[in-house]
Tab-separated table of C-alpha atoms in Angstrom:
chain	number	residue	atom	x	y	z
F	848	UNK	CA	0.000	0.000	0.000
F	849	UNK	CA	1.310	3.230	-1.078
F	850	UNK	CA	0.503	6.771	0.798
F	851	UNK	CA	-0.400	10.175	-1.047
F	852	UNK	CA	0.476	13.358	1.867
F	853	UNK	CA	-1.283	16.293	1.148
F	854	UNK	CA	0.763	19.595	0.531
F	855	UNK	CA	0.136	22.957	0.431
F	856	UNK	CA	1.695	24.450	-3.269
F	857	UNK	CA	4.296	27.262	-2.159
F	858	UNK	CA	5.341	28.366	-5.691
F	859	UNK	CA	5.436	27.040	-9.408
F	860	UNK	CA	8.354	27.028	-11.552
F	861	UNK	CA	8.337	27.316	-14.963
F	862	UNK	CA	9.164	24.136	-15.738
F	863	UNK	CA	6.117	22.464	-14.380
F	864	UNK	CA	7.628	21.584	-10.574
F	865	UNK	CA	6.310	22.974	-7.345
F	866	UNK	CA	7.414	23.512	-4.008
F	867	UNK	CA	4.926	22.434	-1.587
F	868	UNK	CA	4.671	22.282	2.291
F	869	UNK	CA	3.964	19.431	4.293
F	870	UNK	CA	3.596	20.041	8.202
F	871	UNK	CA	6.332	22.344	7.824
F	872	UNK	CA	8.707	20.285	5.228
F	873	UNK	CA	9.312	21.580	1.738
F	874	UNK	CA	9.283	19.515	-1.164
F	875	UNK	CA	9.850	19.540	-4.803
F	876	UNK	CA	7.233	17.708	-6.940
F	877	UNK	CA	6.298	17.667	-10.150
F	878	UNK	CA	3.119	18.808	-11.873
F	879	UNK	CA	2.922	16.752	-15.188
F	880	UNK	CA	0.370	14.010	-13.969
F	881	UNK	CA	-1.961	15.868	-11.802
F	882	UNK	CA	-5.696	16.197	-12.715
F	883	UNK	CA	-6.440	19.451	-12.580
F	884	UNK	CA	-4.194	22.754	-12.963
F	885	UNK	CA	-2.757	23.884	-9.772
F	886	UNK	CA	-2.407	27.370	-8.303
F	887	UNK	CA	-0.160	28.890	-5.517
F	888	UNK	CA	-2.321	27.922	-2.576
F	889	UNK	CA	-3.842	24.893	-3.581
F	890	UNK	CA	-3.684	21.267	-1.798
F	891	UNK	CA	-2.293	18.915	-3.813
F	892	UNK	CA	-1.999	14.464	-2.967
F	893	UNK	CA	1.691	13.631	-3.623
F	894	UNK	CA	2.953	10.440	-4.121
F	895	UNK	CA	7.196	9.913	-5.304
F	896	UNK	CA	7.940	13.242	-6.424
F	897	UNK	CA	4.241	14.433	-8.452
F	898	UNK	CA	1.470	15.767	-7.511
F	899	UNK	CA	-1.868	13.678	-8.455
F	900	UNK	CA	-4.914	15.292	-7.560
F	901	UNK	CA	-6.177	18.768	-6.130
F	902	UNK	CA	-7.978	18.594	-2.645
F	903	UNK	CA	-9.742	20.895	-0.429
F	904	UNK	CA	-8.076	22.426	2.214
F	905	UNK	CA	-10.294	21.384	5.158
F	906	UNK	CA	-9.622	17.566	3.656
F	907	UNK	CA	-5.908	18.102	3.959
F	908	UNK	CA	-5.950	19.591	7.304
F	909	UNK	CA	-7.682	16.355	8.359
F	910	UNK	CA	-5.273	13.989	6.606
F	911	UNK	CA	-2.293	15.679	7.952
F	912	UNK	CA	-4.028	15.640	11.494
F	913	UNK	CA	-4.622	12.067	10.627
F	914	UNK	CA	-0.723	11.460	9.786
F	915	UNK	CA	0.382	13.512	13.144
């Protein structure tokens, strides 16, 4: 079984990769794969280095609670 952490996006490059923050670690991840364009601010699932789907915030807040 395989688990997606939800990020917050801190900034876009222009060459599709994001920075995101997850409980207070930064990551790099790529965009290509994810289902819907992203935006500075958005919640993204992230699973080895991309970013899959777009969430809601309240839905990350409880999946990082979750994780804590």
């Amino acid at each position: 079984m395989c688990i997606g952490f939800p990020g917050k996006i801190i900034s876009i490059d222009d060459n599709n990769y994001a920075v995101i923050d997850i409980s207070g670690t930064r990551r790099e991840v790529c965009l290509d794969i994810i289902d819907e364009d992203p935006a500075v601010g958005d919640y993204v699932i992230t699973h080895a280095g991309y970013a899959i789907h777009k969430i809601d915030p309240e839905t990350a807040r409880e999946k990082l609670q979750f994780l804590k």
